[in-house]
GROMACS .gro file of C-alpha atoms in nm:
model
  375
    1UNK     CA    1   6.845  -0.694   5.677
    2UNK     CA    2   6.733  -1.033   5.722
    3UNK     CA    3   6.514  -1.155   6.017
    4UNK     CA    4   6.726  -1.431   6.055
    5UNK     CA    5   6.987  -1.212   6.183
    6UNK     CA    6   6.783  -1.044   6.491
    7UNK     CA    7   6.484  -1.271   6.562
    8UNK     CA    8   6.424  -1.620   6.712
    9UNK     CA    9   6.187  -1.842   6.540
   10UNK     CA   10   5.849  -1.753   6.676
   11UNK     CA   11   5.872  -1.387   6.724
   12UNK     CA   12   5.737  -1.263   6.391
   13UNK     CA   13   5.857  -0.885   6.284
   14UNK     CA   14   5.592  -0.608   6.295
   15UNK     CA   15   5.386  -0.547   5.980
   16UNK     CA   16   5.612  -0.374   5.682
   17UNK     CA   17   5.469  -0.027   5.600
   18UNK     CA   18   5.601  -0.068   5.221
   19UNK     CA   19   5.748   0.264   5.070
   20UNK     CA   20   5.625   0.222   4.698
   21UNK     CA   21   5.302   0.185   4.513
   22UNK     CA   22   5.100   0.406   4.767
   23UNK     CA   23   4.817   0.643   4.712
   24UNK     CA   24   4.686   0.504   4.372
   25UNK     CA   25   4.308   0.571   4.352
   26UNK     CA   26   4.151   0.314   4.181
   27UNK     CA   27   3.822   0.302   3.974
   28UNK     CA   28   3.473   0.263   4.193
   29UNK     CA   29   3.269  -0.073   4.118
   30UNK     CA   30   2.971  -0.199   4.214
   31UNK     CA   31   2.909  -0.271   4.559
   32UNK     CA   32   3.047  -0.587   4.709
   33UNK     CA   33   2.908  -0.735   5.006
   34UNK     CA   34   3.247  -0.842   5.208
   35UNK     CA   35   3.283  -1.081   5.489
   36UNK     CA   36   3.580  -1.055   5.712
   37UNK     CA   37   3.682  -1.391   5.671
   38UNK     CA   38   3.909  -1.396   5.973
   39UNK     CA   39   3.664  -1.351   6.230
   40UNK     CA   40   3.636  -1.773   6.158
   41UNK     CA   41   3.936  -1.816   6.361
   42UNK     CA   42   3.793  -1.578   6.629
   43UNK     CA   43   3.463  -1.693   6.653
   44UNK     CA   44   3.605  -2.095   6.642
   45UNK     CA   45   3.747  -1.994   6.985
   46UNK     CA   46   3.419  -1.945   7.145
   47UNK     CA   47   3.292  -2.320   7.047
   48UNK     CA   48   3.582  -2.402   7.335
   49UNK     CA   49   3.302  -2.284   7.588
   50UNK     CA   50   3.026  -2.393   7.407
   51UNK     CA   51   3.138  -2.739   7.373
   52UNK     CA   52   3.187  -2.774   7.727
   53UNK     CA   53   2.791  -2.864   7.696
   54UNK     CA   54   2.643  -3.219   7.723
   55UNK     CA   55   2.336  -3.388   7.570
   56UNK     CA   56   2.138  -3.179   7.338
   57UNK     CA   57   2.313  -2.880   7.338
   58UNK     CA   58   2.633  -3.054   7.263
   59UNK     CA   59   2.485  -3.268   6.971
   60UNK     CA   60   2.301  -2.977   6.824
   61UNK     CA   61   2.619  -2.765   6.822
   62UNK     CA   62   2.773  -3.018   6.667
   63UNK     CA   63   2.562  -3.073   6.405
   64UNK     CA   64   2.575  -2.691   6.285
   65UNK     CA   65   2.938  -2.764   6.197
   66UNK     CA   66   2.994  -2.810   5.800
   67UNK     CA   67   3.350  -2.941   5.712
   68UNK     CA   68   3.524  -3.082   5.424
   69UNK     CA   69   3.753  -3.373   5.367
   70UNK     CA   70   4.041  -3.199   5.164
   71UNK     CA   71   4.265  -3.483   5.174
   72UNK     CA   72   3.985  -3.655   4.967
   73UNK     CA   73   3.870  -3.417   4.715
   74UNK     CA   74   4.241  -3.274   4.632
   75UNK     CA   75   4.393  -3.597   4.642
   76UNK     CA   76   4.798  -3.699   4.691
   77UNK     CA   77   4.955  -3.429   4.510
   78UNK     CA   78   4.910  -3.172   4.805
   79UNK     CA   79   5.296  -3.019   4.935
   80UNK     CA   80   5.428  -3.232   5.234
   81UNK     CA   81   5.279  -3.152   5.569
   82UNK     CA   82   5.546  -2.927   5.761
   83UNK     CA   83   5.705  -3.107   6.098
   84UNK     CA   84   5.827  -2.827   6.263
   85UNK     CA   85   5.589  -2.762   6.537
   86UNK     CA   86   5.400  -2.468   6.346
   87UNK     CA   87   5.055  -2.465   6.192
   88UNK     CA   88   4.918  -2.306   5.868
   89UNK     CA   89   4.518  -2.213   5.861
   90UNK     CA   90   4.374  -2.066   5.555
   91UNK     CA   91   4.094  -1.855   5.637
   92UNK     CA   92   3.843  -1.769   5.421
   93UNK     CA   93   3.449  -1.598   5.405
   94UNK     CA   94   3.173  -1.665   5.141
   95UNK     CA   95   2.903  -1.462   4.998
   96UNK     CA   96   2.619  -1.753   4.881
   97UNK     CA   97   2.360  -1.473   4.786
   98UNK     CA   98   2.130  -1.698   4.960
   99UNK     CA   99   1.921  -1.711   5.252
  100UNK     CA  100   2.057  -1.473   5.541
  101UNK     CA  101   2.325  -1.361   5.269
  102UNK     CA  102   2.075  -1.252   5.007
  103UNK     CA  103   1.877  -1.011   5.246
  104UNK     CA  104   2.209  -0.860   5.324
  105UNK     CA  105   2.352  -0.873   4.951
  106UNK     CA  106   2.053  -0.706   4.814
  107UNK     CA  107   1.941  -0.983   4.628
  108UNK     CA  108   2.153  -0.988   4.327
  109UNK     CA  109   2.370  -1.307   4.196
  110UNK     CA  110   2.147  -1.519   4.394
  111UNK     CA  111   2.314  -1.889   4.382
  112UNK     CA  112   2.671  -1.771   4.331
  113UNK     CA  113   2.949  -1.748   4.570
  114UNK     CA  114   3.217  -1.536   4.648
  115UNK     CA  115   3.537  -1.520   4.873
  116UNK     CA  116   3.663  -1.190   4.869
  117UNK     CA  117   3.918  -1.162   5.148
  118UNK     CA  118   4.153  -1.456   5.247
  119UNK     CA  119   4.440  -1.481   5.502
  120UNK     CA  120   4.700  -1.728   5.574
  121UNK     CA  121   4.761  -1.736   5.965
  122UNK     CA  122   5.069  -1.913   6.077
  123UNK     CA  123   5.095  -2.068   6.396
  124UNK     CA  124   5.463  -2.063   6.507
  125UNK     CA  125   5.617  -2.347   6.687
  126UNK     CA  126   5.507  -2.339   7.057
  127UNK     CA  127   5.171  -2.161   6.995
  128UNK     CA  128   5.268  -1.831   7.113
  129UNK     CA  129   5.239  -1.616   6.840
  130UNK     CA  130   5.152  -1.590   6.497
  131UNK     CA  131   5.197  -1.404   6.155
  132UNK     CA  132   4.889  -1.323   5.917
  133UNK     CA  133   4.943  -1.284   5.555
  134UNK     CA  134   4.638  -1.105   5.343
  135UNK     CA  135   4.598  -1.208   5.024
  136UNK     CA  136   4.460  -0.944   4.809
  137UNK     CA  137   4.155  -1.051   4.591
  138UNK     CA  138   4.219  -0.865   4.274
  139UNK     CA  139   4.586  -1.030   4.255
  140UNK     CA  140   4.614  -1.193   3.880
  141UNK     CA  141   4.724  -1.551   3.947
  142UNK     CA  142   4.753  -1.877   3.726
  143UNK     CA  143   4.481  -2.071   3.881
  144UNK     CA  144   4.560  -2.470   3.849
  145UNK     CA  145   4.276  -2.727   3.718
  146UNK     CA  146   4.088  -2.823   4.064
  147UNK     CA  147   3.807  -3.062   4.136
  148UNK     CA  148   3.556  -2.942   4.380
  149UNK     CA  149   3.392  -3.100   4.653
  150UNK     CA  150   3.102  -3.225   4.434
  151UNK     CA  151   3.321  -3.379   4.203
  152UNK     CA  152   3.336  -3.125   3.880
  153UNK     CA  153   3.685  -3.100   3.743
  154UNK     CA  154   3.753  -2.699   3.690
  155UNK     CA  155   4.033  -2.628   3.404
  156UNK     CA  156   4.332  -2.435   3.478
  157UNK     CA  157   4.322  -2.044   3.401
  158UNK     CA  158   4.618  -1.803   3.357
  159UNK     CA  159   4.589  -1.436   3.492
  160UNK     CA  160   4.295  -1.451   3.657
  161UNK     CA  161   4.196  -1.287   3.993
  162UNK     CA  162   4.251  -1.469   4.298
  163UNK     CA  163   3.883  -1.498   4.429
  164UNK     CA  164   3.833  -1.655   4.106
  165UNK     CA  165   3.948  -1.958   4.258
  166UNK     CA  166   3.658  -1.987   4.524
  167UNK     CA  167   3.380  -1.878   4.287
  168UNK     CA  168   3.456  -2.113   4.032
  169UNK     CA  169   3.517  -2.425   4.246
  170UNK     CA  170   3.461  -2.336   4.615
  171UNK     CA  171   3.670  -2.437   4.906
  172UNK     CA  172   3.868  -2.707   4.738
  173UNK     CA  173   3.960  -2.486   4.466
  174UNK     CA  174   4.060  -2.234   4.713
  175UNK     CA  175   4.275  -2.444   4.886
  176UNK     CA  176   4.451  -2.597   4.600
  177UNK     CA  177   4.522  -2.234   4.443
  178UNK     CA  178   4.672  -2.114   4.792
  179UNK     CA  179   4.896  -2.424   4.806
  180UNK     CA  180   5.006  -2.414   4.422
  181UNK     CA  181   5.123  -2.038   4.505
  182UNK     CA  182   5.287  -2.089   4.820
  183UNK     CA  183   5.412  -2.447   4.795
  184UNK     CA  184   5.282  -2.467   5.189
  185UNK     CA  185   5.041  -2.740   5.296
  186UNK     CA  186   4.743  -2.560   5.433
  187UNK     CA  187   4.681  -2.757   5.787
  188UNK     CA  188   4.354  -2.638   5.848
  189UNK     CA  189   4.059  -2.413   5.650
  190UNK     CA  190   3.822  -2.188   5.791
  191UNK     CA  191   3.539  -2.011   5.641
  192UNK     CA  192   3.291  -1.769   5.778
  193UNK     CA  193   2.973  -1.618   5.600
  194UNK     CA  194   2.901  -1.247   5.621
  195UNK     CA  195   2.557  -1.300   5.757
  196UNK     CA  196   2.697  -1.530   6.047
  197UNK     CA  197   2.951  -1.264   6.121
  198UNK     CA  198   2.721  -0.981   6.165
  199UNK     CA  199   2.525  -1.208   6.421
  200UNK     CA  200   2.830  -1.313   6.603
  201UNK     CA  201   2.930  -0.932   6.648
  202UNK     CA  202   2.588  -0.833   6.775
  203UNK     CA  203   2.594  -1.155   7.007
  204UNK     CA  204   2.946  -1.055   7.121
  205UNK     CA  205   2.788  -0.721   7.223
  206UNK     CA  206   2.990  -0.517   6.944
  207UNK     CA  207   3.352  -0.452   6.912
  208UNK     CA  208   3.511  -0.121   7.015
  209UNK     CA  209   3.751   0.111   6.753
  210UNK     CA  210   3.844   0.421   6.740
  211UNK     CA  211   3.837   0.619   6.422
  212UNK     CA  212   4.106   0.912   6.369
  213UNK     CA  213   3.881   1.074   6.068
  214UNK     CA  214   3.540   1.056   5.956
  215UNK     CA  215   3.411   0.791   5.739
  216UNK     CA  216   3.099   0.828   5.532
  217UNK     CA  217   3.038   0.543   5.260
  218UNK     CA  218   2.702   0.511   5.116
  219UNK     CA  219   2.797   0.200   4.929
  220UNK     CA  220   2.840   0.040   5.257
  221UNK     CA  221   2.627   0.222   5.450
  222UNK     CA  222   2.845   0.322   5.702
  223UNK     CA  223   2.890   0.663   5.859
  224UNK     CA  224   3.097   0.707   6.137
  225UNK     CA  225   3.240   1.052   6.291
  226UNK     CA  226   3.626   1.025   6.424
  227UNK     CA  227   3.625   0.886   6.750
  228UNK     CA  228   3.544   0.594   6.963
  229UNK     CA  229   3.294   0.389   6.881
  230UNK     CA  230   3.125   0.004   6.961
  231UNK     CA  231   3.024  -0.107   6.631
  232UNK     CA  232   2.731  -0.342   6.611
  233UNK     CA  233   2.714  -0.608   6.330
  234UNK     CA  234   2.584  -0.402   6.106
  235UNK     CA  235   2.816  -0.110   6.147
  236UNK     CA  236   3.126  -0.378   6.166
  237UNK     CA  237   3.026  -0.532   5.815
  238UNK     CA  238   3.019  -0.180   5.701
  239UNK     CA  239   3.346  -0.101   5.805
  240UNK     CA  240   3.534  -0.438   5.683
  241UNK     CA  241   3.392  -0.375   5.307
  242UNK     CA  242   3.424  -0.020   5.304
  243UNK     CA  243   3.664   0.128   4.997
  244UNK     CA  244   3.555   0.454   4.968
  245UNK     CA  245   3.472   0.610   5.284
  246UNK     CA  246   3.831   0.667   5.381
  247UNK     CA  247   4.172   0.606   5.210
  248UNK     CA  248   4.265   0.585   4.850
  249UNK     CA  249   3.929   0.340   4.758
  250UNK     CA  250   4.179   0.074   4.729
  251UNK     CA  251   4.135  -0.314   4.808
  252UNK     CA  252   4.454  -0.278   4.954
  253UNK     CA  253   4.357   0.018   5.177
  254UNK     CA  254   4.062  -0.180   5.261
  255UNK     CA  255   4.272  -0.484   5.398
  256UNK     CA  256   4.428  -0.240   5.631
  257UNK     CA  257   4.113  -0.151   5.786
  258UNK     CA  258   4.044  -0.555   5.798
  259UNK     CA  259   4.338  -0.614   5.982
  260UNK     CA  260   4.304  -0.312   6.233
  261UNK     CA  261   3.966  -0.475   6.276
  262UNK     CA  262   4.093  -0.824   6.376
  263UNK     CA  263   4.294  -0.718   6.637
  264UNK     CA  264   3.993  -0.539   6.782
  265UNK     CA  265   3.759  -0.834   6.743
  266UNK     CA  266   4.018  -1.060   6.906
  267UNK     CA  267   4.043  -0.801   7.214
  268UNK     CA  268   3.710  -0.828   7.266
  269UNK     CA  269   3.688  -1.198   7.243
  270UNK     CA  270   3.957  -1.224   7.520
  271UNK     CA  271   3.791  -0.995   7.765
  272UNK     CA  272   3.452  -1.042   7.703
  273UNK     CA  273   3.263  -1.216   8.007
  274UNK     CA  274   3.094  -1.525   7.920
  275UNK     CA  275   3.146  -1.773   8.210
  276UNK     CA  276   2.875  -1.630   8.413
  277UNK     CA  277   2.628  -1.612   8.140
  278UNK     CA  278   2.533  -1.939   8.042
  279UNK     CA  279   2.229  -1.822   7.783
  280UNK     CA  280   2.505  -1.592   7.613
  281UNK     CA  281   2.785  -1.818   7.579
  282UNK     CA  282   2.533  -2.086   7.413
  283UNK     CA  283   2.400  -1.817   7.155
  284UNK     CA  284   2.784  -1.714   7.074
  285UNK     CA  285   2.868  -2.078   7.045
  286UNK     CA  286   2.564  -2.168   6.814
  287UNK     CA  287   2.645  -1.859   6.614
  288UNK     CA  288   2.978  -1.947   6.554
  289UNK     CA  289   2.904  -2.304   6.472
  290UNK     CA  290   2.642  -2.216   6.220
  291UNK     CA  291   2.877  -1.971   6.070
  292UNK     CA  292   3.205  -2.169   5.984
  293UNK     CA  293   3.289  -2.431   5.738
  294UNK     CA  294   3.603  -2.613   5.835
  295UNK     CA  295   3.850  -2.910   5.745
  296UNK     CA  296   3.700  -3.222   5.816
  297UNK     CA  297   3.993  -3.283   6.091
  298UNK     CA  298   3.822  -2.948   6.272
  299UNK     CA  299   3.464  -3.087   6.178
  300UNK     CA  300   3.356  -3.145   6.535
  301UNK     CA  301   3.308  -2.967   6.833
  302UNK     CA  302   3.547  -3.165   7.045
  303UNK     CA  303   3.844  -3.125   6.774
  304UNK     CA  304   3.763  -2.754   6.719
  305UNK     CA  305   3.762  -2.692   7.079
  306UNK     CA  306   4.118  -2.883   7.105
  307UNK     CA  307   4.245  -2.688   6.814
  308UNK     CA  308   4.134  -2.372   6.958
  309UNK     CA  309   4.275  -2.447   7.337
  310UNK     CA  310   4.608  -2.439   7.175
  311UNK     CA  311   4.612  -2.117   7.032
  312UNK     CA  312   4.431  -1.975   7.321
  313UNK     CA  313   4.737  -1.787   7.429
  314UNK     CA  314   4.801  -1.596   7.107
  315UNK     CA  315   4.612  -1.259   7.188
  316UNK     CA  316   4.641  -0.939   6.961
  317UNK     CA  317   4.969  -0.830   7.073
  318UNK     CA  318   5.119  -1.166   6.957
  319UNK     CA  319   5.024  -1.143   6.594
  320UNK     CA  320   5.196  -0.960   6.331
  321UNK     CA  321   5.001  -0.887   5.989
  322UNK     CA  322   5.111  -0.794   5.647
  323UNK     CA  323   4.991  -0.821   5.296
  324UNK     CA  324   5.112  -1.030   5.016
  325UNK     CA  325   5.381  -0.861   4.844
  326UNK     CA  326   5.203  -0.737   4.482
  327UNK     CA  327   5.260  -0.391   4.252
  328UNK     CA  328   4.975  -0.256   4.045
  329UNK     CA  329   4.912  -0.371   3.714
  330UNK     CA  330   5.033  -0.116   3.491
  331UNK     CA  331   4.782  -0.220   3.215
  332UNK     CA  332   4.472  -0.198   3.490
  333UNK     CA  333   4.535  -0.041   3.798
  334UNK     CA  334   4.222  -0.233   3.955
  335UNK     CA  335   4.474  -0.514   3.923
  336UNK     CA  336   4.758  -0.642   4.102
  337UNK     CA  337   5.038  -0.869   4.059
  338UNK     CA  338   5.234  -1.088   4.245
  339UNK     CA  339   5.599  -0.955   4.333
  340UNK     CA  340   5.733  -1.308   4.281
  341UNK     CA  341   6.082  -1.270   4.453
  342UNK     CA  342   5.944  -1.112   4.756
  343UNK     CA  343   5.651  -1.305   4.804
  344UNK     CA  344   5.908  -1.616   4.798
  345UNK     CA  345   6.087  -1.465   5.116
  346UNK     CA  346   5.743  -1.466   5.258
  347UNK     CA  347   5.644  -1.810   5.180
  348UNK     CA  348   6.030  -1.948   5.267
  349UNK     CA  349   5.966  -1.770   5.620
  350UNK     CA  350   5.644  -1.961   5.675
  351UNK     CA  351   5.790  -2.273   5.566
  352UNK     CA  352   6.072  -2.286   5.789
  353UNK     CA  353   5.884  -2.144   6.070
  354UNK     CA  354   6.098  -1.778   6.065
  355UNK     CA  355   5.947  -1.434   6.107
  356UNK     CA  356   5.861  -1.297   5.780
  357UNK     CA  357   6.166  -1.018   5.674
  358UNK     CA  358   6.112  -0.672   5.664
  359UNK     CA  359   6.263  -0.708   5.346
  360UNK     CA  360   5.951  -0.878   5.201
  361UNK     CA  361   5.701  -0.599   5.249
  362UNK     CA  362   5.959  -0.297   5.176
  363UNK     CA  363   5.868  -0.123   4.831
  364UNK     CA  364   5.529  -0.307   4.754
  365UNK     CA  365   5.193  -0.169   4.667
  366UNK     CA  366   5.016  -0.097   5.001
  367UNK     CA  367   4.717   0.088   4.902
  368UNK     CA  368   4.598   0.396   5.178
  369UNK     CA  369   4.355   0.352   5.448
  370UNK     CA  370   4.440   0.430   5.809
  371UNK     CA  371   4.169   0.574   6.014
  372UNK     CA  372   4.087   0.308   6.244
  373UNK     CA  373   4.318   0.188   6.526
  374UNK     CA  374   4.209  -0.114   6.776
  375UNK     CA  375   4.136  -0.018   7.163
   0.00000   0.00000   0.00000
């Protein structure tokens, strides 16, 4: 049954559970340092408070923000902006393998950059609810030709992993790839590196989650017994990048963990007391603005604060999360392929500001994780 027959615009349906493609175990890989990319959106919320400062503190925070003018880099070939009151935000994370990231990443592949998780956040008309679509990094796609922010042109490629867009041409190529896949213009871009993610969690005082089973993953250095926990930055980073400590070891299973953690993180930001603690407020704002890269429209503290003020009514209970419909590649179970007809149901729903229909995620590959619930 389609969402249109039962739901009103701006009221996303719960994420589909999927009935097919579950439980496939995939081969172990070398350790990858995963940053939870959606935290950029939450981190930006802290800037609303930090942006109330003046003078030196304001200009320091303003100078922390890195931004990219995607209109200039990508040119006029982008999808037409949708004028129905909704917004689409591409949220990515980066592992530059340098500085603090190099220390966390073990020093491998210095100078390279990866983006291993991606989420499209669709803010519905009225800015009271949001839908989140996770794009698996292992999805084989046709990557369009693109020009990066340094002016270097990269040729198109077929049947390559989705996350190769970022590693090839950075944020600009990632945005163009997503817009080509979805035929939807990304109104905004937010990116966070995992060193900033870890420090942000520590500055927040940790994030509460409950594990329903033991987690023991030597690759992500995470050991948790079943029960409630307040995760520090190191543990949170381990949780969002673990694949082998819980579930079937798949990237799709890890996405389920990441989505559960996003809701726990948003709940933490909603309830943490900052107004009575100016130092903690500033530390959080300083960390958040250093950690994020944005599109040029969000490239100042004021514009970022205005943007997030428009989202402050969207709590964790008002977010619907799904994974882009995919199926396992029979030739290589470490890869997944888009389910194009079902994908189109998702993208059309977002384009027209409608809930994602349950039919879009029914019978798709989901992996298996579980084990973590938000408070």
